[in-house]
PDB file of C-alpha atoms and ligand atoms in Angstrom:
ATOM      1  CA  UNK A   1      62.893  58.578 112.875  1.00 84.00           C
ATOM      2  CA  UNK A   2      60.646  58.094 109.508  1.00 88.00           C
ATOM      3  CA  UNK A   3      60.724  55.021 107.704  1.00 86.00           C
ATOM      4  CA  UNK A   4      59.359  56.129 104.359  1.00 79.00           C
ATOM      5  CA  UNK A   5      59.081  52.487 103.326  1.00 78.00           C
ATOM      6  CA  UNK A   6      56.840  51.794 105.981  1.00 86.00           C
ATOM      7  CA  UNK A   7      55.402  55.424 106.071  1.00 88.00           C
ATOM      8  CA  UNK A   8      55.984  55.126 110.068  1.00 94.00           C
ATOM      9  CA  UNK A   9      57.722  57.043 112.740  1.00 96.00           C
ATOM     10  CA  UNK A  10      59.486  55.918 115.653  1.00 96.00           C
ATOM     11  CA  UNK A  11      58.953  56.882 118.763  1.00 96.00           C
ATOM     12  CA  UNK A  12      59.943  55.486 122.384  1.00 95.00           C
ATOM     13  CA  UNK A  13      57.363  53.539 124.039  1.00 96.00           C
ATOM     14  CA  UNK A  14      58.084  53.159 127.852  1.00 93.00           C
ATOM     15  CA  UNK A  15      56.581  49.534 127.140  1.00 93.00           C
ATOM     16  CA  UNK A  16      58.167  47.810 124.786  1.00 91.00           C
ATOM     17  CA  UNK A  17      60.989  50.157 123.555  1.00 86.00           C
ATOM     18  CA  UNK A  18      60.008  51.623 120.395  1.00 93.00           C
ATOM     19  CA  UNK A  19      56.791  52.154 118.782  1.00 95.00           C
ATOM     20  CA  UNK A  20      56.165  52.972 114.864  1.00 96.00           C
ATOM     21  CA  UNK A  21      53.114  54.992 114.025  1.00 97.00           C
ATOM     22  CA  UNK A  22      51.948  56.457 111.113  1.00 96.00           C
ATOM     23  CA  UNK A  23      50.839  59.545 110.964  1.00 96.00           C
ATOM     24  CA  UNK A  24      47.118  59.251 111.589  1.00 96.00           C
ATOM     25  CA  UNK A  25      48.008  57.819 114.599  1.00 96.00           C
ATOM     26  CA  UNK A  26      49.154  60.945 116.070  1.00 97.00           C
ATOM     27  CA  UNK A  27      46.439  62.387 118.210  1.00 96.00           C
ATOM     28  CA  UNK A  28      47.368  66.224 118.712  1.00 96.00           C
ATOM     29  CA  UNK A  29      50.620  68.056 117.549  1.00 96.00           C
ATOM     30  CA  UNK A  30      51.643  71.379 118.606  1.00 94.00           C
ATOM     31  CA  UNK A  31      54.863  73.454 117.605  1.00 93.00           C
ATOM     32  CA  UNK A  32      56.765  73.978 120.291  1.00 92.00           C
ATOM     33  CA  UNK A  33      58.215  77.420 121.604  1.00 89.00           C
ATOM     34  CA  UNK A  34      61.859  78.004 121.299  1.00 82.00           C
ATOM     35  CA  UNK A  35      63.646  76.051 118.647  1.00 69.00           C
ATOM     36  CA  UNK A  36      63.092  77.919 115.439  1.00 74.00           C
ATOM     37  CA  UNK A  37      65.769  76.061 113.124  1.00 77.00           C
ATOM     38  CA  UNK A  38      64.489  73.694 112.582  1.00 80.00           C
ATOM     39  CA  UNK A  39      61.335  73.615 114.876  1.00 92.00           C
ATOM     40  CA  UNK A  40      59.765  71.214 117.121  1.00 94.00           C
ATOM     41  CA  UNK A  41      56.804  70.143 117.156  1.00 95.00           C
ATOM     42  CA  UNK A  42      55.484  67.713 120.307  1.00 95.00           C
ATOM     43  CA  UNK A  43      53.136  65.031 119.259  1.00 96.00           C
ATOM     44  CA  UNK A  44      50.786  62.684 121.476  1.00 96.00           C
ATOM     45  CA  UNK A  45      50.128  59.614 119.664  1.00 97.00           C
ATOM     46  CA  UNK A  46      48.545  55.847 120.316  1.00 96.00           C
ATOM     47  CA  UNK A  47      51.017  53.769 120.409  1.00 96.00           C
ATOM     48  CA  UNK A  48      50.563  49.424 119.777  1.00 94.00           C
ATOM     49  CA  UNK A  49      50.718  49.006 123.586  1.00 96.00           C
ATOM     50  CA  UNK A  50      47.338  50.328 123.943  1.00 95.00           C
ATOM     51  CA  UNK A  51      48.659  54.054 125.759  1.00 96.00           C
ATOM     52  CA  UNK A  52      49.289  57.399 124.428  1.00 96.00           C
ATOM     53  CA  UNK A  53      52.440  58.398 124.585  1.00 97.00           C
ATOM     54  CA  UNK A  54      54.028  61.779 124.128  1.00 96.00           C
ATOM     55  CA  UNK A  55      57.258  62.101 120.989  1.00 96.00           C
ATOM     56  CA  UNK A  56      59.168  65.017 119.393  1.00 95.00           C
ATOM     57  CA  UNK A  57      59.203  65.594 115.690  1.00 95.00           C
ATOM     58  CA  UNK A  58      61.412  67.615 114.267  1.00 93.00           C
ATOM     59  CA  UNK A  59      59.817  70.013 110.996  1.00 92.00           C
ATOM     60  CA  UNK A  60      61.873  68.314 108.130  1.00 90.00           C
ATOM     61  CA  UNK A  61      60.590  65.155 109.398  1.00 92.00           C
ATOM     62  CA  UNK A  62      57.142  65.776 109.851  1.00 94.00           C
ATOM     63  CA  UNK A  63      56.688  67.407 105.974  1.00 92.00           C
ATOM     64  CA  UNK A  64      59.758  66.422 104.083  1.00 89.00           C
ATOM     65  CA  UNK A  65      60.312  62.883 105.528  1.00 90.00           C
ATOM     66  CA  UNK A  66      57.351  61.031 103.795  1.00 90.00           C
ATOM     67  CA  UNK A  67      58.264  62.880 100.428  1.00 88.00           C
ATOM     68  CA  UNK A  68      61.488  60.684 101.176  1.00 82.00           C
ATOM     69  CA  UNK A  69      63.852  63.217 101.598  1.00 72.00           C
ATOM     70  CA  UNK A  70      65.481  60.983 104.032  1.00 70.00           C
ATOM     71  CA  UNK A  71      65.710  57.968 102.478  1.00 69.00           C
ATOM     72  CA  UNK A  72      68.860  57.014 102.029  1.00 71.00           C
ATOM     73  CA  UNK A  73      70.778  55.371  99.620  1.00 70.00           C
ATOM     74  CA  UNK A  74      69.898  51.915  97.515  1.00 69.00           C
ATOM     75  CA  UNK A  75      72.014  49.574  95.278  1.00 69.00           C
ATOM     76  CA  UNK A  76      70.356  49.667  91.826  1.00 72.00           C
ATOM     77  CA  UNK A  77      70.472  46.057  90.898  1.00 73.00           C
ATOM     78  CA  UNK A  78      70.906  46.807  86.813  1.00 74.00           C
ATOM     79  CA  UNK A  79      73.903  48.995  87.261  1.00 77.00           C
ATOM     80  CA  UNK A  80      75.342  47.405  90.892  1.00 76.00           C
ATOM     81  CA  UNK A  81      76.309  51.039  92.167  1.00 76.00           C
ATOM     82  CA  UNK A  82      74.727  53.048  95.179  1.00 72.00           C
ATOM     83  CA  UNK A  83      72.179  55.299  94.024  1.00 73.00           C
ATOM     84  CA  UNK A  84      70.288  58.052  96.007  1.00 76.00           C
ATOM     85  CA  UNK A  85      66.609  57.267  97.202  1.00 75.00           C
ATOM     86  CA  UNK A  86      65.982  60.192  98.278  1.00 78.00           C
ATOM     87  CA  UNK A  87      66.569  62.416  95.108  1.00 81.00           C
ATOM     88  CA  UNK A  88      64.247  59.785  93.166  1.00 79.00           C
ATOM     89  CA  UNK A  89      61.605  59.945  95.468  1.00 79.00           C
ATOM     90  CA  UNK A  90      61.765  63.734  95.160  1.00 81.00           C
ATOM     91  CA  UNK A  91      62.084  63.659  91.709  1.00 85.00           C
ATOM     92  CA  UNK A  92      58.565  61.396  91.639  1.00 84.00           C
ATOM     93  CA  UNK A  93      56.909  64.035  94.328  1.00 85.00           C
ATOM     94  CA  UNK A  94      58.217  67.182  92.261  1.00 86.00           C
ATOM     95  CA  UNK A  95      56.352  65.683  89.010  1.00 89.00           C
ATOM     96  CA  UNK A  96      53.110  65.318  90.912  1.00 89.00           C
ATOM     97  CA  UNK A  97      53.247  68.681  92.377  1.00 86.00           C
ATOM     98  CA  UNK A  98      54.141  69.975  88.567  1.00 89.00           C
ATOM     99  CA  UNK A  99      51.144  68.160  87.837  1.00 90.00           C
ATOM    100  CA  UNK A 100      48.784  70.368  90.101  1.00 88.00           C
ATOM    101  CA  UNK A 101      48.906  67.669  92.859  1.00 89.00           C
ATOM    102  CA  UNK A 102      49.157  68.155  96.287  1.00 92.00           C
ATOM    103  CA  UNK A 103      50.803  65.883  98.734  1.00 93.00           C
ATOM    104  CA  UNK A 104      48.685  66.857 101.241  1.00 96.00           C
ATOM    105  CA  UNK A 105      45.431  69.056 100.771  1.00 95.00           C
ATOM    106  CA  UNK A 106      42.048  69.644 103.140  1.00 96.00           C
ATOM    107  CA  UNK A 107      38.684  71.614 102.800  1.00 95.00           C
ATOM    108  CA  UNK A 108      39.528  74.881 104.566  1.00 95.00           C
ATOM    109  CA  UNK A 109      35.989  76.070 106.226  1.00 94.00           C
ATOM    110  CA  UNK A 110      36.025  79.590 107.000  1.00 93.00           C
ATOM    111  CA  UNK A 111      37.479  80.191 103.398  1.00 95.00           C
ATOM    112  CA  UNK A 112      35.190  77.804 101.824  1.00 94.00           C
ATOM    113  CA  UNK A 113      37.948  75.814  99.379  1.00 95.00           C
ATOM    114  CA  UNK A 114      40.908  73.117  99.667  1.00 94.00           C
ATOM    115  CA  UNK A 115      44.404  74.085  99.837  1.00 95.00           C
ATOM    116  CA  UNK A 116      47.388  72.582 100.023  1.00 95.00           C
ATOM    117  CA  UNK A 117      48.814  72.250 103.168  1.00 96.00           C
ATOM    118  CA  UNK A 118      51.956  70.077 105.220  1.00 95.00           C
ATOM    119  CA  UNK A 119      51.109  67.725 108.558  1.00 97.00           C
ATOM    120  CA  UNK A 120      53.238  70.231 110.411  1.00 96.00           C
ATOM    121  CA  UNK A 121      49.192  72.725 110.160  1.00 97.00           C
ATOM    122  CA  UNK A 122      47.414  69.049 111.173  1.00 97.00           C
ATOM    123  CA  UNK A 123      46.432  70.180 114.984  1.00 95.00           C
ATOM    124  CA  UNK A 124      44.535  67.004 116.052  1.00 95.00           C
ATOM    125  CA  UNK A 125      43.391  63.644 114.843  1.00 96.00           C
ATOM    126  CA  UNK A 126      40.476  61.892 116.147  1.00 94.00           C
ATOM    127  CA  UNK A 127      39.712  58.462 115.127  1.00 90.00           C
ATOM    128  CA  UNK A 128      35.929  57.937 114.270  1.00 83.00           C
ATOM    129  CA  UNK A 129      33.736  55.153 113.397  1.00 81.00           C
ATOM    130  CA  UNK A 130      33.803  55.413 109.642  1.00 83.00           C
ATOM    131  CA  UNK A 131      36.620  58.676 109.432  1.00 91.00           C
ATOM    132  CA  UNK A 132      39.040  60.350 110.866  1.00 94.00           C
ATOM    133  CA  UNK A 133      38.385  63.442 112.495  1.00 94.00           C
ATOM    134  CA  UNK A 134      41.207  65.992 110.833  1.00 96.00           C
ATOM    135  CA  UNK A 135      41.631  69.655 113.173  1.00 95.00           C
ATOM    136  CA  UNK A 136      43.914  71.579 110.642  1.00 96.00           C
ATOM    137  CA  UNK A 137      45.358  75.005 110.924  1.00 95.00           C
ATOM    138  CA  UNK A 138      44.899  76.816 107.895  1.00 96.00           C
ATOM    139  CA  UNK A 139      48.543  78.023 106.658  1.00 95.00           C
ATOM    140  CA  UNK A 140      46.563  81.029 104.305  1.00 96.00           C
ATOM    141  CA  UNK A 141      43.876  82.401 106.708  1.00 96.00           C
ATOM    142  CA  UNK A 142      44.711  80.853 109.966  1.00 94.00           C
ATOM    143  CA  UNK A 143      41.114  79.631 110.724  1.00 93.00           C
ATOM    144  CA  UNK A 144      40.696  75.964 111.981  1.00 94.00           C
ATOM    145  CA  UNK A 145      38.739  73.351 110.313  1.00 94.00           C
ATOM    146  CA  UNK A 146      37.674  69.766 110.780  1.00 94.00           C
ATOM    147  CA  UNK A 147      37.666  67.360 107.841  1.00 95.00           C
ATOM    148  CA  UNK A 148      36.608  64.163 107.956  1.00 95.00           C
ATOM    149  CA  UNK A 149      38.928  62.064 105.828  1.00 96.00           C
ATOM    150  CA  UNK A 150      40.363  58.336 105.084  1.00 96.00           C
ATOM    151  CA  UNK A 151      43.641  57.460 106.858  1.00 95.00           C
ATOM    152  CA  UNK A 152      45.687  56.741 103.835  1.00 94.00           C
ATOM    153  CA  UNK A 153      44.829  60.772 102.801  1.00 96.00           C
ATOM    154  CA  UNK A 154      46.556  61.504 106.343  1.00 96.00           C
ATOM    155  CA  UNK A 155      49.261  58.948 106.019  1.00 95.00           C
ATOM    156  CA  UNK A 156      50.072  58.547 102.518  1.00 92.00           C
ATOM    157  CA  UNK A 157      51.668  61.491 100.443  1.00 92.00           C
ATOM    158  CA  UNK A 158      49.454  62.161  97.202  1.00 93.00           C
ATOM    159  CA  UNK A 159      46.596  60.042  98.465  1.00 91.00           C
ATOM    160  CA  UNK A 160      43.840  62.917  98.464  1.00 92.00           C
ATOM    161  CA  UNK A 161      39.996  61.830  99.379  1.00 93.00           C
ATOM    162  CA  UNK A 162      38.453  62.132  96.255  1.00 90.00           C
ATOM    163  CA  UNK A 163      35.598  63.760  98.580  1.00 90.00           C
ATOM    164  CA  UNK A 164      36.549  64.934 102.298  1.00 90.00           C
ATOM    165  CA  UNK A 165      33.676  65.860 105.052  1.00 91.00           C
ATOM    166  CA  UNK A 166      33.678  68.973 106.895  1.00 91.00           C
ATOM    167  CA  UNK A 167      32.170  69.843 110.068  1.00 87.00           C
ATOM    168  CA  UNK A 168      30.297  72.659 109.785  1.00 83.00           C
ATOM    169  CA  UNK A 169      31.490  74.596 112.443  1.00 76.00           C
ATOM    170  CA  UNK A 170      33.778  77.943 113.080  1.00 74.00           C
ATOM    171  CA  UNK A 171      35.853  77.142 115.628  1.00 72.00           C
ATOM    172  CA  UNK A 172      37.073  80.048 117.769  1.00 65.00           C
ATOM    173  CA  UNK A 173      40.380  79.447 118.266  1.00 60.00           C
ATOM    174  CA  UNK A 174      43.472  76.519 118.943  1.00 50.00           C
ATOM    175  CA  UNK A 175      42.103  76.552 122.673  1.00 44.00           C
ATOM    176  CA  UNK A 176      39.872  73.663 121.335  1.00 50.00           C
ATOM    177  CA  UNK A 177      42.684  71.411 120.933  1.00 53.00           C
ATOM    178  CA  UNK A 178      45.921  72.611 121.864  1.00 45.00           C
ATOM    179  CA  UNK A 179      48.110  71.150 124.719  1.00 42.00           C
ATOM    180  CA  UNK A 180      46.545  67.933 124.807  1.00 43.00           C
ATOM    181  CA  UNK A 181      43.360  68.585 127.116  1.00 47.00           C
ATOM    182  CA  UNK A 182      41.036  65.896 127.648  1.00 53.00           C
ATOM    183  CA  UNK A 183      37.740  67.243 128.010  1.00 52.00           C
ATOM    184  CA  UNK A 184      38.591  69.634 124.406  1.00 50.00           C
ATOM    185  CA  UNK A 185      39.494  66.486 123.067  1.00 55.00           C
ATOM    186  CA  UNK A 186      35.961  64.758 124.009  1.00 55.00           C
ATOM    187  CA  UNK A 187      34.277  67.587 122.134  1.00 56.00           C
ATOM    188  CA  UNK A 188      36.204  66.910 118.680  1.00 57.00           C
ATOM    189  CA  UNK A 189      35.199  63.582 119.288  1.00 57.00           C
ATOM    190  CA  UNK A 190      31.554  64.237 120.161  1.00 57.00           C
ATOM    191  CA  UNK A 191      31.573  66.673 117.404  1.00 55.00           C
ATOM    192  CA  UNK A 192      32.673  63.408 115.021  1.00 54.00           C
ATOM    193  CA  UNK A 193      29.598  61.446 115.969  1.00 48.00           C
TER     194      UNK A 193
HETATM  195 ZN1   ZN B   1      53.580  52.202 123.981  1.00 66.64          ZN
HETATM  196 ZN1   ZN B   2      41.977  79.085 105.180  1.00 66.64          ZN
END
């Protein structure tokens, strides 16, 4: 599902099979009702093929897959035996978080400061001209903000903008971008320009 070498997901693409997107190439995600262990989330995303397609994610992968939870195992090369990726690449994200780092952070607007926060609160991604357009849920305060940020500080874990735009605007509520509705969607993007 998450190819943490890669930093891409895999998806089915009615065109040719599968598709592998990062993560700023999701366009709108949304938890879906139901499944709470572990939840769902449904994603529409552009694929290669030139459509948007619709995929599920499941929670683990959408926060814990990049950190390499899932990575499997390697053969270290010094010692010839199977060692674990995954608890290395843990290991590496647990010493950056010791170290005050975030793997994932944005400006949250109606609070007026960063904080932390997991892809499974990004809402919507719009690709701009020079940024991408970031609709975040705030996991503290709930309010919804719009960052504009670099893809590798979407895709990559621990790859923060050292500055991140904001749109200056309260939004009212998830109607803006929930459930994948075109003409919401325009706004964000109108909103970007
Ligand atoms: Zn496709
Ligand atoms: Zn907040």
């Amino acid at each position: 599902m998450y190819d943490a070498l890669t930093a891409r997901y895999t998806f089915a693409c009615p065109r040719r099979e599968r598709a592998q997107v990062t993560l700023s190439s999701f366009r709108l995600l949304e938890r879906l009702p139901g499944a709470a262990h572990p939840a769902v989330y449904g994603v529409r995303f552009d694929c290669g093929c030139g459509e948007e397609h619709s995929g599920l994610v499941s929670h683990d992968d959408l926060d814990w897959a990049p950190l390499g939870a899932r990575a499997g195992t390697f053969i270290d090369l010094m010692t010839s035996r199977f060692s674990d990726a995954a608890t290395e690449l843990i290991d590496v994200a647990a010493s950056h978080v010791k170290a005050g780092e975030w793997p994932w952070s944005f400006y949250c607007y109606p609070e007026g400061r960063p904080r932390p926060v997991f892809p499974s609160s990004f809402v919507a991604v719009a690709p701009g001209e020079r940024a991408l357009g970031l609709a975040v849920r705030c996991p503290a305060c709930g309010g919804l903000s719009v960052n504009l940020v670099s893809r590798s500080h979407v895709d990559l874990p621990f790859s923060n903008d050292d500055r991140i735009g904001v749109v200056d605007h309260v939004f009212a509520d998830d109607a803006h971008f929930g459930s994948g509705r075109e003409e919401q969607r325009h706004t964000l993007k109108r909103r970007l320009r």
